[in-house]
JSON list of C-alpha atoms in Angstrom, two decimals:
[
{"chain": "A", "resi": 1, "resn": "MET", "atom": "CA", "xyz": [0.14, 0.28, -0.30]},
{"chain": "A", "resi": 2, "resn": "SER", "atom": "CA", "xyz": [1.17, 3.48, -0.86]},
{"chain": "A", "resi": 3, "resn": "ASN", "atom": "CA", "xyz": [2.76, 5.77, 1.65]},
{"chain": "A", "resi": 4, "resn": "LYS", "atom": "CA", "xyz": [-0.59, 8.41, 0.66]},
{"chain": "A", "resi": 5, "resn": "ASN", "atom": "CA", "xyz": [-3.20, 5.65, 0.59]},
{"chain": "A", "resi": 6, "resn": "LYS", "atom": "CA", "xyz": [-1.62, 4.77, 4.36]},
{"chain": "A", "resi": 7, "resn": "LYS", "atom": "CA", "xyz": [-2.28, 8.18, 5.60]},
{"chain": "A", "resi": 8, "resn": "SER", "atom": "CA", "xyz": [-5.74, 8.41, 3.49]},
{"chain": "A", "resi": 9, "resn": "ARG", "atom": "CA", "xyz": [-7.13, 6.07, 5.73]},
{"chain": "A", "resi": 10, "resn": "SER", "atom": "CA", "xyz": [-5.15, 6.68, 8.83]},
{"chain": "A", "resi": 11, "resn": "LEU", "atom": "CA", "xyz": [-7.31, 10.33, 7.67]},
{"chain": "A", "resi": 12, "resn": "VAL", "atom": "CA", "xyz": [-11.24, 8.40, 7.09]},
{"chain": "A", "resi": 13, "resn": "VAL", "atom": "CA", "xyz": [-9.45, 6.50, 10.85]},
{"chain": "A", "resi": 14, "resn": "TYR", "atom": "CA", "xyz": [-9.53, 8.96, 13.51]},
{"chain": "A", "resi": 15, "resn": "THR", "atom": "CA", "xyz": [-12.60, 11.20, 11.50]},
{"chain": "A", "resi": 16, "resn": "LEU", "atom": "CA", "xyz": [-14.46, 8.17, 12.27]},
{"chain": "A", "resi": 17, "resn": "ILE", "atom": "CA", "xyz": [-13.22, 7.97, 15.73]},
{"chain": "A", "resi": 18, "resn": "ILE", "atom": "CA", "xyz": [-13.36, 11.92, 16.39]},
{"chain": "A", "resi": 19, "resn": "VAL", "atom": "CA", "xyz": [-17.35, 11.17, 15.35]},
{"chain": "A", "resi": 20, "resn": "LEU", "atom": "CA", "xyz": [-18.16, 8.35, 17.74]},
{"chain": "A", "resi": 21, "resn": "LEU", "atom": "CA", "xyz": [-16.36, 10.16, 20.81]},
{"chain": "A", "resi": 22, "resn": "PHE", "atom": "CA", "xyz": [-18.80, 13.52, 19.39]},
{"chain": "A", "resi": 23, "resn": "GLY", "atom": "CA", "xyz": [-21.97, 10.64, 19.94]},
{"chain": "A", "resi": 24, "resn": "ALA", "atom": "CA", "xyz": [-20.70, 9.21, 21.77]},
{"chain": "A", "resi": 25, "resn": "LEU", "atom": "CA", "xyz": [-20.71, 12.70, 24.46]},
{"chain": "A", "resi": 26, "resn": "PHE", "atom": "CA", "xyz": [-23.36, 14.18, 22.65]},
{"chain": "A", "resi": 27, "resn": "ALA", "atom": "CA", "xyz": [-26.03, 10.74, 23.39]},
{"chain": "A", "resi": 28, "resn": "LEU", "atom": "CA", "xyz": [-24.49, 11.15, 27.28]},
{"chain": "A", "resi": 29, "resn": "ASN", "atom": "CA", "xyz": [-25.31, 14.86, 27.31]},
{"chain": "A", "resi": 30, "resn": "THR", "atom": "CA", "xyz": [-28.02, 14.10, 25.93]},
{"chain": "A", "resi": 31, "resn": "VAL", "atom": "CA", "xyz": [-29.25, 11.29, 29.33]},
{"chain": "A", "resi": 32, "resn": "SER", "atom": "CA", "xyz": [-27.58, 14.45, 32.07]},
{"chain": "A", "resi": 33, "resn": "LYS", "atom": "CA", "xyz": [-30.50, 16.47, 30.98]},
{"chain": "A", "resi": 34, "resn": "ASN", "atom": "CA", "xyz": [-33.78, 14.34, 30.59]},
{"chain": "A", "resi": 35, "resn": "LYS", "atom": "CA", "xyz": [-32.49, 13.24, 33.71]},
{"chain": "A", "resi": 36, "resn": "GLU", "atom": "CA", "xyz": [-32.49, 17.01, 35.01]},
{"chain": "A", "resi": 37, "resn": "GLY", "atom": "CA", "xyz": [-35.48, 17.44, 33.22]},
{"chain": "A", "resi": 38, "resn": "GLU", "atom": "CA", "xyz": [-37.50, 15.66, 35.28]},
{"chain": "A", "resi": 39, "resn": "ASN", "atom": "CA", "xyz": [-40.08, 16.49, 37.38]},
{"chain": "A", "resi": 40, "resn": "LYS", "atom": "CA", "xyz": [-39.38, 15.63, 40.51]},
{"chain": "A", "resi": 41, "resn": "THR", "atom": "CA", "xyz": [-41.26, 14.03, 43.64]},
{"chain": "A", "resi": 42, "resn": "ALA", "atom": "CA", "xyz": [-40.35, 15.16, 46.83]},
{"chain": "A", "resi": 43, "resn": "ALA", "atom": "CA", "xyz": [-41.07, 12.77, 50.40]},
{"chain": "A", "resi": 44, "resn": "GLU", "atom": "CA", "xyz": [-44.54, 15.46, 51.31]},
{"chain": "A", "resi": 45, "resn": "SER", "atom": "CA", "xyz": [-46.04, 18.86, 49.76]},
{"chain": "A", "resi": 46, "resn": "PRO", "atom": "CA", "xyz": [-45.14, 22.01, 51.75]},
{"chain": "A", "resi": 47, "resn": "SER", "atom": "CA", "xyz": [-47.50, 23.45, 54.50]},
{"chain": "A", "resi": 48, "resn": "VAL", "atom": "CA", "xyz": [-49.02, 26.38, 53.36]},
{"chain": "A", "resi": 49, "resn": "SER", "atom": "CA", "xyz": [-51.01, 27.01, 57.40]},
{"chain": "A", "resi": 50, "resn": "GLY", "atom": "CA", "xyz": [-50.57, 31.04, 57.76]},
{"chain": "A", "resi": 51, "resn": "GLN", "atom": "CA", "xyz": [-49.09, 30.68, 53.77]},
{"chain": "A", "resi": 52, "resn": "PRO", "atom": "CA", "xyz": [-51.81, 33.51, 51.88]},
{"chain": "A", "resi": 53, "resn": "ILE", "atom": "CA", "xyz": [-53.58, 31.24, 49.87]},
{"chain": "A", "resi": 54, "resn": "ILE", "atom": "CA", "xyz": [-55.79, 31.77, 47.00]},
{"chain": "A", "resi": 55, "resn": "GLY", "atom": "CA", "xyz": [-58.31, 29.40, 45.74]},
{"chain": "A", "resi": 56, "resn": "ASN", "atom": "CA", "xyz": [-61.03, 27.02, 47.25]},
{"chain": "A", "resi": 57, "resn": "GLN", "atom": "CA", "xyz": [-59.53, 26.06, 50.63]},
{"chain": "A", "resi": 58, "resn": "ASP", "atom": "CA", "xyz": [-61.60, 22.38, 49.85]},
{"chain": "A", "resi": 59, "resn": "ALA", "atom": "CA", "xyz": [-59.59, 21.93, 47.01]},
{"chain": "A", "resi": 60, "resn": "LYS", "atom": "CA", "xyz": [-57.36, 18.30, 46.48]},
{"chain": "A", "resi": 61, "resn": "VAL", "atom": "CA", "xyz": [-54.34, 20.18, 45.05]},
{"chain": "A", "resi": 62, "resn": "SER", "atom": "CA", "xyz": [-52.13, 22.97, 46.29]},
{"chain": "A", "resi": 63, "resn": "VAL", "atom": "CA", "xyz": [-50.02, 24.44, 43.70]},
{"chain": "A", "resi": 64, "resn": "VAL", "atom": "CA", "xyz": [-46.39, 26.81, 46.26]},
{"chain": "A", "resi": 65, "resn": "GLU", "atom": "CA", "xyz": [-44.35, 29.09, 44.61]},
{"chain": "A", "resi": 66, "resn": "PHE", "atom": "CA", "xyz": [-41.50, 29.56, 46.01]},
{"chain": "A", "resi": 67, "resn": "GLY", "atom": "CA", "xyz": [-40.18, 32.93, 45.14]},
{"chain": "A", "resi": 68, "resn": "ASP", "atom": "CA", "xyz": [-38.39, 36.27, 45.29]},
{"chain": "A", "resi": 69, "resn": "TYR", "atom": "CA", "xyz": [-40.08, 39.65, 45.09]},
{"chain": "A", "resi": 70, "resn": "LYS", "atom": "CA", "xyz": [-35.91, 40.79, 44.09]},
{"chain": "A", "resi": 71, "resn": "CYS", "atom": "CA", "xyz": [-35.96, 38.02, 41.34]},
{"chain": "A", "resi": 72, "resn": "PRO", "atom": "CA", "xyz": [-36.39, 38.63, 37.70]},
{"chain": "A", "resi": 73, "resn": "SER", "atom": "CA", "xyz": [-37.33, 35.42, 37.13]},
{"chain": "A", "resi": 74, "resn": "CYS", "atom": "CA", "xyz": [-40.29, 35.94, 39.60]},
{"chain": "A", "resi": 75, "resn": "LYS", "atom": "CA", "xyz": [-41.56, 38.68, 37.65]},
{"chain": "A", "resi": 76, "resn": "SER", "atom": "CA", "xyz": [-41.40, 37.07, 34.60]},
{"chain": "A", "resi": 77, "resn": "TRP", "atom": "CA", "xyz": [-43.31, 33.75, 36.06]},
{"chain": "A", "resi": 78, "resn": "GLU", "atom": "CA", "xyz": [-45.79, 36.06, 37.55]},
{"chain": "A", "resi": 79, "resn": "GLN", "atom": "CA", "xyz": [-46.50, 37.51, 34.23]},
{"chain": "A", "resi": 80, "resn": "GLN", "atom": "CA", "xyz": [-46.64, 35.24, 31.48]},
{"chain": "A", "resi": 81, "resn": "ILE", "atom": "CA", "xyz": [-47.66, 31.84, 33.39]},
{"chain": "A", "resi": 82, "resn": "TRP", "atom": "CA", "xyz": [-49.77, 33.13, 36.69]},
{"chain": "A", "resi": 83, "resn": "PRO", "atom": "CA", "xyz": [-52.56, 34.52, 35.32]},
{"chain": "A", "resi": 84, "resn": "GLN", "atom": "CA", "xyz": [-53.51, 31.62, 32.67]},
{"chain": "A", "resi": 85, "resn": "LEU", "atom": "CA", "xyz": [-52.87, 29.04, 36.02]},
{"chain": "A", "resi": 86, "resn": "LYS", "atom": "CA", "xyz": [-55.81, 31.24, 38.19]},
{"chain": "A", "resi": 87, "resn": "LYS", "atom": "CA", "xyz": [-57.70, 31.04, 35.22]},
{"chain": "A", "resi": 88, "resn": "ASP", "atom": "CA", "xyz": [-57.27, 27.38, 34.14]},
{"chain": "A", "resi": 89, "resn": "TYR", "atom": "CA", "xyz": [-57.55, 25.51, 38.04]},
{"chain": "A", "resi": 90, "resn": "VAL", "atom": "CA", "xyz": [-57.94, 28.46, 40.95]},
{"chain": "A", "resi": 91, "resn": "ASP", "atom": "CA", "xyz": [-61.14, 30.30, 39.78]},
{"chain": "A", "resi": 92, "resn": "THR", "atom": "CA", "xyz": [-62.29, 26.95, 38.76]},
{"chain": "A", "resi": 93, "resn": "GLY", "atom": "CA", "xyz": [-62.22, 25.70, 41.79]},
{"chain": "A", "resi": 94, "resn": "ILE", "atom": "CA", "xyz": [-59.48, 22.56, 41.23]},
{"chain": "A", "resi": 95, "resn": "ALA", "atom": "CA", "xyz": [-56.70, 24.08, 43.01]},
{"chain": "A", "resi": 96, "resn": "THR", "atom": "CA", "xyz": [-55.59, 26.60, 45.75]},
{"chain": "A", "resi": 97, "resn": "TYR", "atom": "CA", "xyz": [-52.54, 28.71, 45.07]},
{"chain": "A", "resi": 98, "resn": "SER", "atom": "CA", "xyz": [-49.76, 29.76, 47.89]},
{"chain": "A", "resi": 99, "resn": "PHE", "atom": "CA", "xyz": [-46.33, 32.07, 47.60]},
{"chain": "A", "resi": 100, "resn": "ILE", "atom": "CA", "xyz": [-43.99, 31.14, 50.54]},
{"chain": "A", "resi": 101, "resn": "ASN", "atom": "CA", "xyz": [-40.95, 34.18, 50.32]},
{"chain": "A", "resi": 102, "resn": "THR", "atom": "CA", "xyz": [-37.59, 32.51, 49.11]},
{"chain": "A", "resi": 103, "resn": "LEU", "atom": "CA", "xyz": [-34.74, 35.05, 50.07]},
{"chain": "A", "resi": 104, "resn": "PHE", "atom": "CA", "xyz": [-31.85, 34.93, 47.74]},
{"chain": "A", "resi": 105, "resn": "HIS", "atom": "CA", "xyz": [-31.65, 38.39, 46.65]},
{"chain": "A", "resi": 106, "resn": "GLY", "atom": "CA", "xyz": [-30.42, 39.94, 50.05]},
{"chain": "A", "resi": 107, "resn": "GLU", "atom": "CA", "xyz": [-31.41, 42.85, 51.99]},
{"chain": "A", "resi": 108, "resn": "GLU", "atom": "CA", "xyz": [-34.18, 44.02, 49.12]},
{"chain": "A", "resi": 109, "resn": "SER", "atom": "CA", "xyz": [-35.41, 40.61, 49.25]},
{"chain": "A", "resi": 110, "resn": "GLN", "atom": "CA", "xyz": [-35.46, 40.30, 53.77]},
{"chain": "A", "resi": 111, "resn": "LEU", "atom": "CA", "xyz": [-37.25, 44.09, 53.24]},
{"chain": "A", "resi": 112, "resn": "ALA", "atom": "CA", "xyz": [-40.24, 42.49, 50.44]},
{"chain": "A", "resi": 113, "resn": "ALA", "atom": "CA", "xyz": [-40.64, 40.16, 52.36]},
{"chain": "A", "resi": 114, "resn": "GLU", "atom": "CA", "xyz": [-41.00, 41.44, 55.82]},
{"chain": "A", "resi": 115, "resn": "ALA", "atom": "CA", "xyz": [-43.45, 44.20, 54.11]},
{"chain": "A", "resi": 116, "resn": "SER", "atom": "CA", "xyz": [-46.06, 41.45, 52.33]},
{"chain": "A", "resi": 117, "resn": "GLU", "atom": "CA", "xyz": [-46.19, 39.60, 55.57]},
{"chain": "A", "resi": 118, "resn": "ALA", "atom": "CA", "xyz": [-47.11, 42.78, 57.29]},
{"chain": "A", "resi": 119, "resn": "ILE", "atom": "CA", "xyz": [-49.72, 42.94, 54.95]},
{"chain": "A", "resi": 120, "resn": "TRP", "atom": "CA", "xyz": [-50.78, 39.38, 54.95]},
{"chain": "A", "resi": 121, "resn": "LYS", "atom": "CA", "xyz": [-51.22, 40.51, 58.76]},
{"chain": "A", "resi": 122, "resn": "SER", "atom": "CA", "xyz": [-52.63, 43.71, 58.67]},
{"chain": "A", "resi": 123, "resn": "ASN", "atom": "CA", "xyz": [-54.61, 43.61, 55.98]},
{"chain": "A", "resi": 124, "resn": "PRO", "atom": "CA", "xyz": [-54.84, 39.85, 54.20]},
{"chain": "A", "resi": 125, "resn": "GLU", "atom": "CA", "xyz": [-58.09, 41.05, 51.76]},
{"chain": "A", "resi": 126, "resn": "GLN", "atom": "CA", "xyz": [-55.35, 43.31, 50.03]},
{"chain": "A", "resi": 127, "resn": "PHE", "atom": "CA", "xyz": [-52.50, 40.75, 50.09]},
{"chain": "A", "resi": 128, "resn": "TRP", "atom": "CA", "xyz": [-52.60, 39.80, 46.49]},
{"chain": "A", "resi": 129, "resn": "ASN", "atom": "CA", "xyz": [-53.17, 42.86, 45.30]},
{"chain": "A", "resi": 130, "resn": "PHE", "atom": "CA", "xyz": [-49.96, 43.99, 47.20]},
{"chain": "A", "resi": 131, "resn": "HIS", "atom": "CA", "xyz": [-48.22, 41.00, 46.01]},
{"chain": "A", "resi": 132, "resn": "THR", "atom": "CA", "xyz": [-49.13, 41.61, 42.25]},
{"chain": "A", "resi": 133, "resn": "ALA", "atom": "CA", "xyz": [-48.22, 45.69, 42.38]},
{"chain": "A", "resi": 134, "resn": "LEU", "atom": "CA", "xyz": [-45.15, 44.59, 43.73]},
{"chain": "A", "resi": 135, "resn": "PHE", "atom": "CA", "xyz": [-43.91, 42.44, 41.20]},
{"chain": "A", "resi": 136, "resn": "ALA", "atom": "CA", "xyz": [-44.99, 45.43, 39.05]},
{"chain": "A", "resi": 137, "resn": "LYS", "atom": "CA", "xyz": [-42.75, 47.86, 40.54]},
{"chain": "A", "resi": 138, "resn": "GLN", "atom": "CA", "xyz": [-39.81, 45.33, 39.69]},
{"chain": "A", "resi": 139, "resn": "PRO", "atom": "CA", "xyz": [-38.20, 47.61, 36.85]},
{"chain": "A", "resi": 140, "resn": "ASP", "atom": "CA", "xyz": [-37.85, 45.33, 33.67]},
{"chain": "A", "resi": 141, "resn": "VAL", "atom": "CA", "xyz": [-34.21, 46.15, 33.21]},
{"chain": "A", "resi": 142, "resn": "ASN", "atom": "CA", "xyz": [-31.13, 46.70, 35.66]},
{"chain": "A", "resi": 143, "resn": "HIS", "atom": "CA", "xyz": [-32.58, 44.28, 38.09]},
{"chain": "A", "resi": 144, "resn": "ASP", "atom": "CA", "xyz": [-28.96, 44.44, 40.12]},
{"chain": "A", "resi": 145, "resn": "SER", "atom": "CA", "xyz": [-30.08, 48.15, 40.62]},
{"chain": "A", "resi": 146, "resn": "THR", "atom": "CA", "xyz": [-31.57, 48.77, 44.44]},
{"chain": "A", "resi": 147, "resn": "TRP", "atom": "CA", "xyz": [-35.20, 48.95, 44.35]},
{"chain": "A", "resi": 148, "resn": "VAL", "atom": "CA", "xyz": [-36.72, 47.36, 46.71]},
{"chain": "A", "resi": 149, "resn": "THR", "atom": "CA", "xyz": [-36.54, 50.65, 49.87]},
{"chain": "A", "resi": 150, "resn": "ALA", "atom": "CA", "xyz": [-38.94, 51.98, 52.93]},
{"chain": "A", "resi": 151, "resn": "ASP", "atom": "CA", "xyz": [-40.07, 54.19, 50.68]},
{"chain": "A", "resi": 152, "resn": "SER", "atom": "CA", "xyz": [-41.00, 52.21, 47.81]},
{"chain": "A", "resi": 153, "resn": "LEU", "atom": "CA", "xyz": [-42.60, 49.64, 49.93]},
{"chain": "A", "resi": 154, "resn": "LEU", "atom": "CA", "xyz": [-44.80, 52.25, 51.91]},
{"chain": "A", "resi": 155, "resn": "GLU", "atom": "CA", "xyz": [-45.45, 53.58, 48.38]},
{"chain": "A", "resi": 156, "resn": "VAL", "atom": "CA", "xyz": [-46.71, 50.45, 46.57]},
{"chain": "A", "resi": 157, "resn": "ALA", "atom": "CA", "xyz": [-48.50, 49.77, 49.41]},
{"chain": "A", "resi": 158, "resn": "ARG", "atom": "CA", "xyz": [-50.17, 52.97, 49.34]},
{"chain": "A", "resi": 159, "resn": "ALA", "atom": "CA", "xyz": [-51.23, 52.52, 45.47]},
{"chain": "A", "resi": 160, "resn": "SER", "atom": "CA", "xyz": [-52.40, 48.68, 46.75]},
{"chain": "A", "resi": 161, "resn": "VAL", "atom": "CA", "xyz": [-54.01, 48.83, 49.81]},
{"chain": "A", "resi": 162, "resn": "PRO", "atom": "CA", "xyz": [-56.53, 51.14, 50.33]},
{"chain": "A", "resi": 163, "resn": "GLY", "atom": "CA", "xyz": [-57.16, 52.26, 53.71]},
{"chain": "A", "resi": 164, "resn": "LEU", "atom": "CA", "xyz": [-53.12, 51.26, 54.56]},
{"chain": "A", "resi": 165, "resn": "ASP", "atom": "CA", "xyz": [-52.32, 52.34, 58.34]},
{"chain": "A", "resi": 166, "resn": "GLU", "atom": "CA", "xyz": [-48.72, 53.46, 57.38]},
{"chain": "A", "resi": 167, "resn": "GLU", "atom": "CA", "xyz": [-48.24, 53.49, 60.78]},
{"chain": "A", "resi": 168, "resn": "ALA", "atom": "CA", "xyz": [-48.96, 49.97, 61.50]},
{"chain": "A", "resi": 169, "resn": "PHE", "atom": "CA", "xyz": [-47.84, 49.42, 58.11]},
{"chain": "A", "resi": 170, "resn": "LYS", "atom": "CA", "xyz": [-43.58, 50.11, 58.85]},
{"chain": "A", "resi": 171, "resn": "GLN", "atom": "CA", "xyz": [-44.11, 49.34, 62.50]},
{"chain": "A", "resi": 172, "resn": "GLN", "atom": "CA", "xyz": [-45.80, 45.68, 62.12]},
{"chain": "A", "resi": 173, "resn": "SER", "atom": "CA", "xyz": [-43.14, 44.70, 58.93]},
{"chain": "A", "resi": 174, "resn": "LYS", "atom": "CA", "xyz": [-40.94, 45.11, 61.88]},
{"chain": "A", "resi": 175, "resn": "SER", "atom": "CA", "xyz": [-42.68, 43.66, 64.59]},
{"chain": "A", "resi": 176, "resn": "ASP", "atom": "CA", "xyz": [-41.70, 39.91, 65.90]},
{"chain": "A", "resi": 177, "resn": "GLU", "atom": "CA", "xyz": [-44.66, 38.14, 64.83]},
{"chain": "A", "resi": 178, "resn": "VAL", "atom": "CA", "xyz": [-43.26, 38.47, 60.77]},
{"chain": "A", "resi": 179, "resn": "ALA", "atom": "CA", "xyz": [-39.84, 38.35, 61.76]},
{"chain": "A", "resi": 180, "resn": "ALA", "atom": "CA", "xyz": [-41.14, 34.22, 63.03]},
{"chain": "A", "resi": 181, "resn": "LYS", "atom": "CA", "xyz": [-43.07, 34.00, 59.66]},
{"chain": "A", "resi": 182, "resn": "ILE", "atom": "CA", "xyz": [-40.28, 34.63, 57.31]},
{"chain": "A", "resi": 183, "resn": "ALA", "atom": "CA", "xyz": [-38.00, 32.48, 59.69]},
{"chain": "A", "resi": 184, "resn": "GLU", "atom": "CA", "xyz": [-40.37, 29.39, 59.15]},
{"chain": "A", "resi": 185, "resn": "ASP", "atom": "CA", "xyz": [-40.79, 30.34, 55.50]},
{"chain": "A", "resi": 186, "resn": "ASN", "atom": "CA", "xyz": [-36.84, 30.18, 55.60]},
{"chain": "A", "resi": 187, "resn": "GLN", "atom": "CA", "xyz": [-37.52, 26.15, 57.44]},
{"chain": "A", "resi": 188, "resn": "LEU", "atom": "CA", "xyz": [-39.26, 25.11, 54.49]},
{"chain": "A", "resi": 189, "resn": "VAL", "atom": "CA", "xyz": [-36.61, 26.94, 52.38]},
{"chain": "A", "resi": 190, "resn": "THR", "atom": "CA", "xyz": [-34.67, 24.45, 53.40]},
{"chain": "A", "resi": 191, "resn": "LYS", "atom": "CA", "xyz": [-37.05, 21.19, 53.77]},
{"chain": "A", "resi": 192, "resn": "PHE", "atom": "CA", "xyz": [-37.50, 21.42, 50.98]},
{"chain": "A", "resi": 193, "resn": "ASN", "atom": "CA", "xyz": [-34.02, 21.54, 49.43]},
{"chain": "A", "resi": 194, "resn": "ILE", "atom": "CA", "xyz": [-35.10, 24.78, 47.22]},
{"chain": "A", "resi": 195, "resn": "ARG", "atom": "CA", "xyz": [-31.85, 25.98, 44.60]},
{"chain": "A", "resi": 196, "resn": "GLN", "atom": "CA", "xyz": [-33.54, 28.91, 43.07]},
{"chain": "A", "resi": 197, "resn": "THR", "atom": "CA", "xyz": [-36.55, 30.41, 42.69]},
{"chain": "A", "resi": 198, "resn": "PRO", "atom": "CA", "xyz": [-39.47, 30.25, 41.21]},
{"chain": "A", "resi": 199, "resn": "THR", "atom": "CA", "xyz": [-39.45, 26.89, 42.06]},
{"chain": "A", "resi": 200, "resn": "ILE", "atom": "CA", "xyz": [-42.77, 25.74, 41.77]},
{"chain": "A", "resi": 201, "resn": "MET", "atom": "CA", "xyz": [-44.52, 22.51, 44.04]},
{"chain": "A", "resi": 202, "resn": "VAL", "atom": "CA", "xyz": [-47.54, 21.13, 42.54]},
{"chain": "A", "resi": 203, "resn": "ASN", "atom": "CA", "xyz": [-47.85, 18.72, 46.01]},
{"chain": "A", "resi": 204, "resn": "ASN", "atom": "CA", "xyz": [-45.32, 17.52, 46.28]},
{"chain": "A", "resi": 205, "resn": "ILE", "atom": "CA", "xyz": [-44.26, 17.21, 42.79]},
{"chain": "A", "resi": 206, "resn": "VAL", "atom": "CA", "xyz": [-41.79, 18.98, 41.83]},
{"chain": "A", "resi": 207, "resn": "ILE", "atom": "CA", "xyz": [-41.67, 21.14, 38.47]},
{"chain": "A", "resi": 208, "resn": "ALA", "atom": "CA", "xyz": [-38.47, 20.63, 36.75]},
{"chain": "A", "resi": 209, "resn": "ASN", "atom": "CA", "xyz": [-39.03, 23.88, 34.58]},
{"chain": "A", "resi": 210, "resn": "PRO", "atom": "CA", "xyz": [-41.65, 26.77, 36.20]},
{"chain": "A", "resi": 211, "resn": "PHE", "atom": "CA", "xyz": [-42.72, 27.77, 32.70]},
{"chain": "A", "resi": 212, "resn": "ASP", "atom": "CA", "xyz": [-43.28, 24.86, 30.85]},
{"chain": "A", "resi": 213, "resn": "TYR", "atom": "CA", "xyz": [-46.50, 25.44, 31.78]},
{"chain": "A", "resi": 214, "resn": "GLU", "atom": "CA", "xyz": [-48.27, 21.99, 29.90]},
{"chain": "A", "resi": 215, "resn": "ALA", "atom": "CA", "xyz": [-45.51, 20.16, 32.66]},
{"chain": "A", "resi": 216, "resn": "ILE", "atom": "CA", "xyz": [-47.97, 22.81, 35.50]},
{"chain": "A", "resi": 217, "resn": "LYS", "atom": "CA", "xyz": [-51.36, 21.00, 33.79]},
{"chain": "A", "resi": 218, "resn": "GLN", "atom": "CA", "xyz": [-50.64, 17.71, 33.73]},
{"chain": "A", "resi": 219, "resn": "ALA", "atom": "CA", "xyz": [-49.14, 17.89, 37.47]},
{"chain": "A", "resi": 220, "resn": "ILE", "atom": "CA", "xyz": [-52.16, 19.77, 38.99]},
{"chain": "A", "resi": 221, "resn": "GLU", "atom": "CA", "xyz": [-54.68, 17.15, 36.80]},
{"chain": "A", "resi": 222, "resn": "GLN", "atom": "CA", "xyz": [-52.89, 14.02, 38.09]},
{"chain": "A", "resi": 223, "resn": "GLU", "atom": "CA", "xyz": [-53.77, 15.41, 41.35]},
{"chain": "A", "resi": 224, "resn": "ALA", "atom": "CA", "xyz": [-57.45, 15.72, 41.09]},
{"chain": "A", "resi": 225, "resn": "LYS", "atom": "CA", "xyz": [-57.93, 12.90, 40.66]}
]
């Protein structure tokens, strides 16, 4: 065999090896992604006792969001997924929805959580108005900027809670009662090993992709049977 033919044959062999290696790596990567993309099942559902809940209290299905008012993805979920979820399952009495403070963005997360818990304690019927208004306050750009302050929270509360007692709101935000509620939320975050916001749980099912509405629907309908 000529040197030219040997070189050509070697080149073909090397090319096949490289193709096979890339194929194997791609297959391994695909399996890994599929495993990571699957919903997980926790040992139990998060307790929503004492949490803000919207929907039919007798519903078999509880949808829980571990969220953070400072989190841009949580705002996106609030705008993109929540309205359809509310229409399809909460307003129809099939599921309840609860929000658990998950403080992943430092002091601003803490301040926002304190304000939301204060409203939940003093004006529970207006909690969801405040919840929606607070996410709406989050800037659409420059997420690293400081926008959660005592003044901005008071501004949101004034606009979303009719008849707000401002002094009571400010005092309640820093009360031991509110601190205890946030500690309870932190315990749930730890217990369920929450690593990202938003994390959505349907009963004890942890949704792999919180923006996959079809996956949320399937989980709700499975649990509602």
